[in-house]
Coordinates of C-alpha atoms and ligand atoms in Angstrom, one line a residue:
M7 CA 88.1 79.9 114.8
S8 CA 87.3 77.0 112.5
D9 CA 86.3 76.8 108.9
T10 CA 82.9 75.4 109.9
L11 CA 81.8 79.0 110.5
T12 CA 81.6 79.5 106.8
T13 CA 79.9 77.4 104.2
N14 CA 81.1 79.6 101.3
K15 CA 82.2 76.9 98.8
K16 CA 84.6 79.1 96.9
L17 CA 86.4 80.1 100.1
L18 CA 86.6 76.6 101.5
A19 CA 87.9 75.2 98.3
W20 CA 90.5 78.0 97.9
V21 CA 91.7 77.6 101.5
K22 CA 92.1 73.9 100.9
E23 CA 93.9 74.4 97.6
V24 CA 96.3 77.0 99.2
E25 CA 96.9 74.7 102.2
Q26 CA 97.9 71.9 99.8
L27 CA 100.1 74.1 97.8
C28 CA 101.9 75.9 100.7
S29 CA 102.1 73.1 103.3
P30 CA 101.7 75.1 106.4
D31 CA 102.0 73.4 109.8
S32 CA 98.6 74.6 110.8
V33 CA 95.7 76.7 109.5
Y34 CA 94.1 79.4 111.6
W35 CA 90.9 81.3 110.7
C36 CA 91.0 84.8 112.1
N37 CA 87.8 85.9 114.0
G38 CA 88.9 89.4 114.7
S39 CA 88.5 89.3 118.5
Q40 CA 90.6 91.2 121.1
E41 CA 91.7 87.8 122.6
E42 CA 92.9 86.7 119.2
Y43 CA 94.8 90.0 118.7
T44 CA 96.5 89.4 122.1
M45 CA 97.4 85.9 121.1
L46 CA 98.9 87.1 117.9
T47 CA 100.9 89.9 119.5
D48 CA 102.1 87.5 122.2
T49 CA 103.4 85.2 119.4
L50 CA 105.2 88.1 117.7
V51 CA 106.7 89.3 121.0
K52 CA 108.0 85.7 121.6
S53 CA 109.4 85.4 118.1
G54 CA 111.3 88.7 118.6
T55 CA 109.3 90.5 115.8
F56 CA 107.5 92.8 118.2
V57 CA 108.7 94.7 121.2
K58 CA 105.9 95.7 123.5
L59 CA 106.1 99.4 124.2
N60 CA 105.9 100.9 127.7
E61 CA 102.2 100.7 128.8
D62 CA 102.5 104.1 130.4
K63 CA 103.7 105.6 127.1
K64 CA 101.8 103.8 124.4
P65 CA 99.3 101.3 125.8
N66 CA 98.8 98.1 123.8
S67 CA 101.3 99.1 121.2
F68 CA 104.2 97.4 119.5
Y69 CA 107.5 98.3 117.9
C70 CA 108.9 96.3 115.1
K71 CA 111.8 96.6 112.7
S72 CA 111.8 95.0 109.3
D73 CA 114.7 93.4 107.4
P74 CA 116.7 96.3 105.9
A75 CA 116.0 94.7 102.5
D76 CA 112.2 95.0 103.0
V77 CA 111.4 98.6 103.8
A78 CA 109.0 99.9 101.0
R79 CA 106.7 99.0 98.2
V80 CA 108.7 97.5 95.3
E81 CA 107.3 98.9 92.1
D82 CA 109.8 97.0 89.8
R83 CA 108.5 93.7 91.4
T84 CA 104.8 94.7 91.0
F85 CA 103.0 93.1 88.1
I86 CA 99.7 93.4 86.3
C87 CA 99.0 90.0 84.6
S88 CA 96.2 90.9 82.2
E89 CA 95.6 88.5 79.2
K90 CA 96.8 91.2 76.8
P91 CA 99.9 93.3 77.5
E92 CA 98.1 96.4 76.2
D93 CA 95.6 96.0 79.0
A94 CA 98.3 96.6 81.5
G95 CA 99.6 99.5 79.5
P96 CA 102.9 101.4 79.5
T97 CA 103.0 102.4 83.1
N98 CA 102.7 98.9 84.5
N99 CA 105.0 95.8 84.5
W100 CA 103.1 93.2 82.4
F101 CA 103.6 89.5 82.7
D102 CA 101.7 86.7 80.9
P103 CA 99.2 85.3 83.5
K104 CA 99.8 81.7 82.6
A105 CA 103.6 82.0 82.8
M106 CA 103.3 84.0 86.0
K107 CA 101.0 81.4 87.6
E108 CA 103.6 78.7 86.8
K109 CA 106.3 80.8 88.4
L110 CA 104.2 81.6 91.4
N111 CA 103.0 78.0 91.9
S112 CA 106.6 76.9 92.1
L113 CA 107.5 79.7 94.5
F114 CA 104.5 79.1 96.7
K115 CA 105.0 75.3 96.8
G116 CA 105.8 74.4 100.4
C117 CA 106.5 78.0 101.2
M118 CA 104.7 78.0 104.5
K119 CA 106.4 74.9 105.9
G120 CA 107.0 75.3 109.7
R121 CA 104.5 78.3 109.8
T122 CA 100.9 78.9 110.6
M123 CA 98.7 79.9 107.7
Y124 CA 96.2 82.6 108.7
V125 CA 92.9 83.0 106.9
I126 CA 91.8 86.6 107.2
P127 CA 88.3 87.7 105.9
F128 CA 88.2 91.5 105.6
S129 CA 85.8 94.1 104.3
M130 CA 87.1 97.1 102.4
G131 CA 84.6 99.7 103.5
P132 CA 81.8 99.7 106.1
L133 CA 80.3 96.3 106.6
G134 CA 77.4 95.7 104.3
S135 CA 77.9 99.0 102.4
D136 CA 76.9 98.9 98.7
I137 CA 80.2 100.6 98.0
A138 CA 82.3 98.1 100.0
Y139 CA 83.8 94.8 98.8
I140 CA 85.1 91.7 100.7
G141 CA 88.5 90.2 100.4
V142 CA 90.2 87.2 102.1
E143 CA 93.9 87.3 102.7
I144 CA 95.8 84.1 103.3
T145 CA 99.2 84.8 104.8
D146 CA 101.9 83.2 106.9
S147 CA 102.7 86.5 108.6
A148 CA 101.1 87.2 112.0
Y149 CA 102.4 90.8 111.6
V150 CA 100.1 91.0 108.5
A151 CA 97.2 89.6 110.5
C152 CA 97.7 92.2 113.3
S153 CA 98.0 95.0 110.8
L154 CA 94.8 94.0 109.0
R155 CA 92.9 94.0 112.2
I156 CA 93.8 97.7 112.6
T157 CA 93.5 98.8 109.0
T158 CA 90.4 96.8 107.9
R159 CA 87.2 95.4 109.3
M160 CA 88.2 91.8 109.7
G161 CA 87.1 88.5 111.1
K162 CA 83.8 86.6 111.7
K163 CA 81.6 89.6 111.1
V164 CA 82.9 89.7 107.6
L165 CA 82.2 86.0 106.9
D166 CA 78.6 86.6 108.2
I167 CA 78.1 89.3 105.6
L168 CA 79.9 87.3 102.9
G169 CA 77.6 84.3 103.1
D170 CA 77.8 82.6 99.7
G171 CA 78.9 85.7 98.0
D172 CA 82.1 86.5 96.1
F173 CA 85.4 87.9 97.5
V174 CA 88.8 88.9 96.2
P175 CA 91.3 86.1 97.1
C176 CA 94.6 87.7 98.3
L177 CA 97.4 85.2 98.8
H178 CA 100.6 86.3 100.6
S179 CA 103.7 84.6 101.9
V180 CA 106.9 86.0 103.3
G181 CA 108.5 83.2 101.2
V182 CA 110.7 81.6 103.9
P183 CA 109.7 78.0 104.7
L184 CA 111.3 76.6 107.9
K185 CA 112.9 73.3 108.1
A186 CA 112.2 71.1 111.2
N187 CA 113.7 72.8 114.3
Q188 CA 115.0 75.7 112.2
E189 CA 114.9 78.9 114.2
D190 CA 112.9 81.8 112.6
V191 CA 114.3 85.3 112.2
A192 CA 112.5 88.4 113.5
W193 CA 111.5 89.6 110.0
P194 CA 111.4 86.8 107.5
C195 CA 111.3 87.9 103.9
N196 CA 112.7 86.6 100.6
A197 CA 114.6 89.7 99.3
E198 CA 115.7 88.1 96.1
N199 CA 112.3 86.8 95.1
K200 CA 109.7 89.5 95.6
Y201 CA 106.6 89.2 93.5
I202 CA 103.5 91.5 94.0
V203 CA 101.2 90.2 91.4
H204 CA 97.7 91.2 90.2
F205 CA 95.3 89.2 88.0
P206 CA 92.7 91.9 87.2
E207 CA 90.5 89.8 85.0
E208 CA 90.4 87.1 87.7
K209 CA 90.3 89.7 90.5
A210 CA 93.1 87.9 92.4
I211 CA 96.3 88.9 94.1
W212 CA 99.4 86.9 94.9
S213 CA 102.3 88.4 96.9
F214 CA 105.5 86.6 97.7
G215 CA 108.7 87.5 99.5
S216 CA 107.9 90.8 101.3
G217 CA 106.3 91.4 104.6
Y218 CA 106.2 95.2 104.4
G219 CA 103.2 97.5 104.0
G220 CA 101.7 97.8 100.6
N221 CA 103.5 94.6 99.5
A222 CA 101.9 92.5 102.2
L223 CA 98.7 94.2 103.5
L224 CA 96.9 93.2 100.3
G225 CA 93.6 95.0 101.1
K226 CA 95.3 98.4 100.6
K227 CA 97.2 99.2 97.4
C228 CA 96.8 95.8 95.7
F229 CA 93.0 95.4 96.3
A230 CA 91.6 98.9 97.1
L231 CA 93.5 100.5 94.2
R232 CA 94.9 98.1 91.6
I233 CA 92.1 95.5 91.5
A234 CA 89.4 98.0 92.5
S235 CA 90.4 100.5 89.8
Y236 CA 89.8 97.7 87.3
M237 CA 86.4 96.8 88.8
A238 CA 85.5 100.5 89.0
R239 CA 86.0 100.9 85.2
Q240 CA 83.9 97.8 84.5
E241 CA 81.1 99.0 86.8
G242 CA 81.2 102.7 86.3
W243 CA 82.6 104.1 89.5
L244 CA 86.0 105.4 90.8
A245 CA 88.6 103.8 93.0
E246 CA 91.2 106.5 93.8
H247 CA 94.3 107.4 95.7
M248 CA 92.5 110.1 97.6
L249 CA 92.0 111.3 101.1
I250 CA 88.4 112.3 102.1
L251 CA 87.7 115.2 104.4
G252 CA 84.7 117.0 105.8
I253 CA 84.8 120.8 106.0
T254 CA 82.4 122.9 108.0
N255 CA 82.3 126.7 107.7
P256 CA 81.5 129.0 110.7
E257 CA 77.8 129.0 109.7
G258 CA 77.7 125.2 110.2
E259 CA 77.4 124.4 106.5
K260 CA 79.3 121.1 105.7
K261 CA 80.8 119.8 102.5
Y262 CA 83.1 116.8 101.7
M263 CA 86.2 117.0 99.5
A264 CA 88.5 114.3 98.1
A265 CA 92.1 114.9 97.3
A266 CA 94.7 113.0 95.3
F267 CA 98.4 113.6 96.0
P268 CA 101.3 111.3 95.1
S269 CA 102.7 109.1 97.9
A270 CA 104.1 111.0 100.9
C271 CA 102.9 114.4 99.8
G272 CA 101.0 115.2 103.0
K273 CA 97.6 113.5 102.4
T274 CA 97.4 112.4 106.0
N275 CA 98.3 115.9 107.1
L276 CA 95.6 117.5 104.9
A277 CA 93.0 114.9 106.0
M278 CA 93.5 115.8 109.6
L279 CA 94.3 119.5 109.2
T280 CA 93.9 121.8 112.2
P281 CA 92.5 125.0 110.6
S282 CA 94.2 128.3 111.4
L283 CA 91.0 130.2 110.6
P284 CA 88.6 130.5 113.6
D285 CA 85.4 128.4 113.5
W286 CA 86.3 126.4 110.5
K287 CA 86.4 122.6 111.1
I288 CA 88.1 119.8 109.2
E289 CA 87.1 116.2 109.9
T290 CA 88.6 113.0 108.6
V291 CA 86.9 110.3 106.6
G292 CA 90.0 108.8 105.1
D293 CA 93.7 109.6 104.5
D294 CA 94.7 107.5 101.5
I295 CA 92.0 105.8 99.4
A296 CA 88.5 106.8 98.2
W297 CA 85.9 104.6 96.5
M298 CA 83.2 106.7 94.9
K299 CA 79.9 105.6 93.4
F300 CA 77.0 107.5 92.0
G301 CA 74.0 108.0 94.3
D302 CA 70.4 108.2 93.1
D303 CA 70.7 112.0 93.2
G304 CA 73.6 111.9 90.6
K305 CA 76.2 112.9 93.2
L306 CA 79.4 110.9 93.8
Y307 CA 79.4 109.3 97.3
A308 CA 82.7 108.3 98.8
I309 CA 83.7 105.8 101.4
N310 CA 87.1 105.2 102.9
P311 CA 87.7 101.4 102.3
E312 CA 90.1 101.3 105.2
A313 CA 89.6 101.3 109.0
G314 CA 93.1 102.5 110.0
F315 CA 96.0 104.6 109.0
F316 CA 99.3 103.4 107.8
G317 CA 101.0 106.8 107.9
V318 CA 104.6 107.9 107.3
A319 CA 106.1 108.6 110.7
P320 CA 109.1 111.0 110.0
G321 CA 107.9 114.6 110.0
T322 CA 104.7 113.8 111.9
S323 CA 104.6 115.8 115.1
M324 CA 102.2 117.7 117.4
H325 CA 103.2 120.7 115.4
T326 CA 102.7 119.3 111.9
N327 CA 99.8 116.9 112.6
P328 CA 98.6 116.8 116.2
N329 CA 95.5 114.6 115.2
A330 CA 97.8 111.9 113.8
I331 CA 99.9 111.9 117.0
L332 CA 96.8 111.7 119.1
S333 CA 95.5 108.8 116.9
L334 CA 98.5 106.7 117.6
H335 CA 98.6 107.1 121.4
S336 CA 97.6 103.4 121.9
N337 CA 96.6 100.2 120.1
S338 CA 99.2 100.9 117.4
I339 CA 102.1 99.3 115.6
F340 CA 105.2 101.2 114.7
T341 CA 107.5 99.8 112.0
N342 CA 111.1 100.9 111.4
V343 CA 110.9 103.9 113.7
A344 CA 113.5 104.3 116.6
L345 CA 113.0 103.0 120.1
T346 CA 113.7 105.1 123.2
P347 CA 115.4 103.6 126.3
D348 CA 112.1 104.0 128.2
G349 CA 110.1 101.9 125.7
D350 CA 108.6 104.6 123.6
V351 CA 109.1 105.5 119.9
W352 CA 110.8 108.4 118.1
W353 CA 111.4 109.6 114.6
E354 CA 113.0 112.5 112.9
G355 CA 110.7 115.6 113.3
L356 CA 108.7 114.1 116.2
T357 CA 110.3 116.6 118.7
K358 CA 112.4 119.7 118.3
E359 CA 115.1 118.3 120.6
K360 CA 116.5 114.9 119.6
P361 CA 116.7 112.3 122.3
A362 CA 120.2 111.7 123.8
K363 CA 120.1 108.0 123.0
L364 CA 118.0 105.7 120.9
T365 CA 118.0 102.3 119.2
N366 CA 117.6 103.1 115.6
W367 CA 115.6 101.2 113.0
L368 CA 118.6 99.1 112.2
G369 CA 118.9 98.1 115.9
N370 CA 122.1 100.1 116.3
E371 CA 122.8 102.5 119.2
W372 CA 122.0 106.0 118.0
T373 CA 122.9 109.5 119.3
P374 CA 122.2 112.9 117.8
D375 CA 125.8 112.7 116.3
S376 CA 125.1 109.5 114.4
S377 CA 125.3 109.7 110.7
E378 CA 122.5 107.1 110.2
Y379 CA 118.8 108.0 110.4
A380 CA 117.1 107.1 113.7
A381 CA 113.9 106.1 111.8
H382 CA 113.8 104.9 108.3
P383 CA 112.3 107.6 106.0
N384 CA 109.5 105.3 105.1
S385 CA 108.9 104.1 108.7
R386 CA 105.2 103.8 109.5
F387 CA 102.6 104.0 112.2
T388 CA 99.6 101.7 112.0
A389 CA 96.7 103.2 114.0
P390 CA 92.9 102.7 114.2
A391 CA 91.0 105.4 112.4
N392 CA 88.4 105.6 115.2
Q393 CA 91.2 106.9 117.5
C394 CA 91.5 110.1 115.4
P395 CA 90.2 113.0 117.5
V396 CA 88.7 114.6 114.3
I397 CA 87.2 111.4 112.8
D398 CA 84.1 112.4 110.9
D399 CA 80.7 111.4 112.2
R400 CA 79.9 109.8 108.9
W401 CA 83.2 108.0 108.3
E402 CA 81.5 104.6 108.6
D403 CA 78.2 105.7 106.9
P404 CA 77.5 102.8 104.5
K405 CA 76.0 105.3 102.0
G406 CA 79.3 107.2 101.9
V407 CA 79.6 111.0 101.9
P408 CA 78.7 113.3 99.0
I409 CA 81.8 114.8 97.3
S410 CA 81.6 118.5 96.3
A411 CA 85.2 119.0 95.3
I412 CA 88.1 117.0 94.1
L413 CA 91.7 118.3 94.5
F414 CA 94.8 117.2 92.7
G415 CA 98.3 118.2 93.6
G416 CA 101.9 117.3 93.8
R417 CA 105.1 118.4 95.4
R418 CA 106.5 121.0 92.9
E419 CA 109.1 123.6 93.9
S420 CA 108.5 126.0 91.0
F421 CA 105.9 127.5 88.7
V422 CA 102.8 125.4 89.6
P423 CA 100.4 127.9 91.3
L424 CA 99.0 127.5 94.8
V425 CA 95.5 126.8 93.4
Y426 CA 93.4 126.8 90.3
E427 CA 90.1 125.4 89.3
A428 CA 89.1 123.4 86.3
F429 CA 86.7 124.9 83.7
D430 CA 84.7 121.6 83.7
W431 CA 85.1 117.9 84.3
S432 CA 87.1 117.2 81.1
H433 CA 89.5 120.0 82.0
G434 CA 89.7 118.5 85.5
T435 CA 90.5 115.1 84.0
F436 CA 93.3 116.8 82.1
M437 CA 94.5 118.4 85.4
G438 CA 94.5 114.9 87.0
S439 CA 96.5 113.5 84.1
I440 CA 99.3 116.0 84.5
V441 CA 99.9 115.5 88.2
S442 CA 103.7 115.4 88.8
S443 CA 105.8 115.4 91.9
E444 CA 109.3 115.2 93.2
Q445 CA 110.1 111.6 94.2
T446 CA 109.7 110.7 97.9
A447 CA 110.8 107.7 100.0
A448 CA 107.5 105.7 99.9
S449 CA 108.7 103.9 96.8
E450 CA 112.2 102.7 95.9
G451 CA 113.7 105.4 93.6
K452 CA 115.8 108.5 93.6
V453 CA 114.6 111.1 96.0
G454 CA 114.2 114.5 94.3
N455 CA 113.5 113.4 90.7
I456 CA 110.4 114.9 89.0
C457 CA 107.9 112.1 88.2
H458 CA 104.7 112.3 86.3
D459 CA 102.1 110.6 88.5
P460 CA 98.7 111.0 86.8
F461 CA 95.9 111.2 89.4
A462 CA 98.6 110.1 91.9
M463 CA 97.7 106.6 90.5
L464 CA 100.9 105.8 88.6
P465 CA 101.9 102.9 90.9
F466 CA 98.3 101.9 91.6
C467 CA 96.3 101.7 88.4
G468 CA 95.4 98.1 87.7
Y469 CA 95.0 98.6 83.9
N470 CA 96.1 100.7 81.0
M471 CA 96.3 104.3 82.2
G472 CA 95.1 105.5 78.8
D473 CA 91.9 103.6 79.4
Y474 CA 91.8 105.0 82.9
F475 CA 91.9 108.6 81.5
Q476 CA 89.1 107.6 79.2
H477 CA 87.1 106.2 82.1
W478 CA 87.5 109.6 83.9
L479 CA 86.2 111.4 80.8
D480 CA 83.3 109.0 80.5
I481 CA 82.3 109.5 84.2
G482 CA 81.9 113.2 83.2
K483 CA 79.4 112.2 80.5
K484 CA 77.1 110.2 82.8
E485 CA 73.5 111.4 82.4
G486 CA 72.1 113.1 85.4
A487 CA 75.4 113.4 87.1
H488 CA 76.0 116.2 89.6
L489 CA 79.8 116.1 89.5
P490 CA 82.2 117.7 92.0
K491 CA 84.3 120.7 90.9
I492 CA 87.9 119.9 90.3
F493 CA 91.0 121.9 91.6
Y494 CA 94.8 121.7 91.4
V495 CA 96.8 122.8 94.4
N496 CA 100.5 123.0 95.2
W497 CA 101.6 123.8 98.7
F498 CA 105.3 123.3 97.9
R499 CA 106.4 126.2 95.8
K500 CA 109.8 127.6 96.9
D501 CA 111.7 130.9 96.4
E502 CA 115.2 131.2 94.8
N503 CA 116.7 130.4 98.2
G504 CA 114.9 127.2 98.5
R505 CA 112.4 128.5 101.2
F506 CA 108.8 127.4 101.0
L507 CA 106.7 130.4 99.8
W508 CA 103.4 129.1 101.4
P509 CA 103.4 128.1 105.1
G510 CA 101.2 125.1 104.4
F511 CA 99.8 122.9 107.2
G512 CA 96.9 124.6 109.1
E513 CA 97.1 127.6 106.8
N514 CA 95.9 125.4 103.9
I515 CA 92.4 126.0 105.3
R516 CA 92.5 129.4 103.5
V517 CA 92.8 127.6 100.2
L518 CA 90.1 125.1 101.2
K519 CA 87.9 128.0 102.2
W520 CA 88.2 129.4 98.7
I521 CA 87.4 126.0 97.2
F522 CA 84.4 125.6 99.6
G523 CA 83.2 129.0 98.4
R524 CA 83.6 128.0 94.7
T525 CA 81.3 125.0 95.3
N526 CA 78.5 127.3 96.3
E527 CA 79.4 130.4 94.2
A528 CA 80.4 132.3 97.4
A529 CA 84.0 132.9 96.3
T530 CA 85.2 134.9 93.3
A531 CA 87.5 133.8 90.6
E532 CA 89.0 135.0 87.3
K533 CA 89.7 133.1 84.2
T534 CA 93.3 132.5 83.4
A535 CA 95.1 130.3 80.9
L536 CA 95.3 127.5 83.5
G537 CA 91.8 127.7 84.9
Y538 CA 89.8 129.8 87.3
M539 CA 92.0 131.5 89.9
P540 CA 91.2 133.5 93.1
T541 CA 90.6 137.2 92.4
K542 CA 92.4 139.8 94.6
G543 CA 91.2 139.4 98.2
A544 CA 89.4 136.1 97.5
I545 CA 91.8 134.1 99.6
D546 CA 91.3 135.0 103.3
L547 CA 94.7 136.2 104.6
T548 CA 93.2 137.5 107.9
D549 CA 95.7 137.4 110.8
M550 CA 98.4 136.0 108.7
D551 CA 101.9 137.2 108.2
F552 CA 101.5 136.9 104.5
T553 CA 100.6 139.7 102.1
E554 CA 98.3 139.8 99.0
D555 CA 101.5 140.6 97.0
E556 CA 103.2 137.5 98.2
L557 CA 100.1 135.5 97.4
R558 CA 100.1 136.9 93.9
K559 CA 103.6 135.5 93.5
I560 CA 102.5 132.0 94.2
L561 CA 99.4 132.4 92.0
N562 CA 101.3 133.8 89.1
V563 CA 101.1 131.9 85.8
D564 CA 104.6 131.9 84.2
K565 CA 103.6 131.7 80.5
E566 CA 107.0 130.7 79.2
R567 CA 107.5 128.0 81.8
W568 CA 104.0 126.7 81.2
L569 CA 104.6 126.6 77.4
A570 CA 107.7 124.5 78.1
E571 CA 105.5 122.3 80.4
V572 CA 103.0 121.8 77.5
K573 CA 105.8 120.3 75.5
E574 CA 106.7 118.1 78.4
I575 CA 103.1 117.0 78.7
R576 CA 102.9 116.2 75.0
E577 CA 106.1 114.1 75.4
F578 CA 104.7 112.3 78.4
Y579 CA 101.4 111.6 76.6
K580 CA 103.2 109.9 73.7
K581 CA 103.7 106.9 76.0
F582 CA 100.0 106.1 75.8
E583 CA 100.1 105.9 72.0
N584 CA 96.6 105.1 70.6
K585 CA 95.1 104.7 74.1
L586 CA 95.5 108.4 74.8
P587 CA 92.0 109.8 74.7
K588 CA 91.4 112.5 72.0
G589 CA 89.7 114.5 74.8
L590 CA 93.1 115.0 76.5
T591 CA 94.9 116.0 73.3
K592 CA 92.2 118.6 72.9
Q593 CA 92.8 119.8 76.4
V594 CA 96.5 120.2 75.9
D595 CA 96.0 122.0 72.6
A596 CA 93.5 124.3 74.3
L597 CA 95.9 125.1 77.1
E598 CA 98.7 125.9 74.7
L599 CA 96.3 128.3 72.8
R600 CA 95.2 130.0 76.0
L601 CA 98.8 130.4 77.1
K602 CA 99.8 131.9 73.7
N603 CA 96.8 134.3 73.8
S604 CA 97.4 135.4 77.4
Ligands
O2Y702 O1 105.9 101.4 101.8 C1 104.8 101.0 101.9 O2 104.4 99.9 101.7 C2 103.8 102.0 102.2 S1 103.3 103.0 100.9 C3 101.9 103.8 101.5 C4 101.4 103.6 102.7 C5 100.3 104.3 103.2 C6 99.7 105.2 102.3 N1 100.2 105.4 101.1 C7 101.3 104.8 100.6 C8 101.7 105.1 99.3 O3 102.8 104.7 98.8 O4 101.0 105.8 98.6
MN703 MN1 99.1 106.3 99.5

């Protein structure tokens, strides 16, 4: 496709400027067609990046392994370059924008030599939706171009909508220029020089050195969360790390819920849950990110800005998430999983029985006796959302879906109850601010450590998190707003022997049923120090091997442990100094008082 298909002056000028800076061998404008996708995947197969999977097993799908030094988001190499350091805040890496531009300009100079520069117009959100925004990613990675075709709406149709309008420029390079006749490697990356850089005031993204996931598919975490959260604050809406699901009761009444959990805490599983309660239905709008704007009726309407899933493979199976497995049956890309001898993919947890022989994510021969993982813990499937068997009818509704409840949660082994409800929006904001979880493999860090992850946005908030808390409190003050109720859930409480106390997965519908009932006053609750909690019998345990007494154990509020947690929260809050909203100090004071009086 040629640049003559757009007359957008800003876009044409930017592409020219990047071409001059990066010196690619050629420039290719992506049109988003099937023929183009085939051309790109053929190129990747030829270069050894992709292995085409067996057509009988996974039609039109590809396997790919990254460089072992490029397997996850790199939070310590992720920067927010606001003019003032205090606008990035204590939870982000700040860098002076001018100094960073100088550094980046020298890194990007000539960085695409020997490569094709792809220009990829994409829409985050349904085309033409008032909630959606357009970005353009320039990249020298065909893998990125293929992945964006699955995870966003991309190509000519986006340029048609863009017209002369504005877009978020997203510049990406793997950072490995090729000399004349130099042979490429299967996964080029520049492990020593990774920079994932955001300029919120300019609404621009520059990413260098990594070809993996959130570092390289810039529409996702960089745009849809970091830049969008900044825009959302300016414009009075919410850009959140939340799944969106539709839930229908046996009477046919339907509601939508959004839920924020830290990375790799089961958002994809909850978004596609197969309910264990008869005649309840869950349908998926999105599994990772929600953009929510107020409608004329004062309700918050949410869209999923993405068009595909970039899900964690290990642990995903027909038992844990059949709808995810059915979504990835074809037209998918698998990164850092293991390859079977008959050209299919495998990962830990996919099947009960381990295959006798595999090629693991490092390219080594693997047997069940191997000490190495078959698939990397952060290995991923990239699959089109419209292949999900339970995709919601309204998942592409440009108006979005009205949200009745917002859930927060983390992976906590002890003392955090199964579910409780906020007294009001400000209390719910407090609950969002105290989300914490045990560390997982989606970011580079020590697995098992407890991390505060407010609103599950710690790695994704594009500005000072203290201001972000205030933005949430302000949303609650909007005149005429009909706000969702807010809940905190924890599926991960364990007993003293380390066994999960709640079975989770499809049984979580029982908690969602109670939440559903709370949004239309059909379910009962009692006031506790933490919030409203289910009364005896209010959570449906029908046909479940789980007693009300066992339920009470995971609903119990451990006063002393929570008083210790209050201290912990106050300590955590200190980090935000004068940016910590008074509204949150009031909430922690009130919690302490309620606990002491309980
Ligand atoms: O490692 C990566 O780049 C992927 S991280 C990711 C991918 C999909 C959805 N969520 C996340 C996350 O870290 O929250
Ligand atoms: Mn995520």
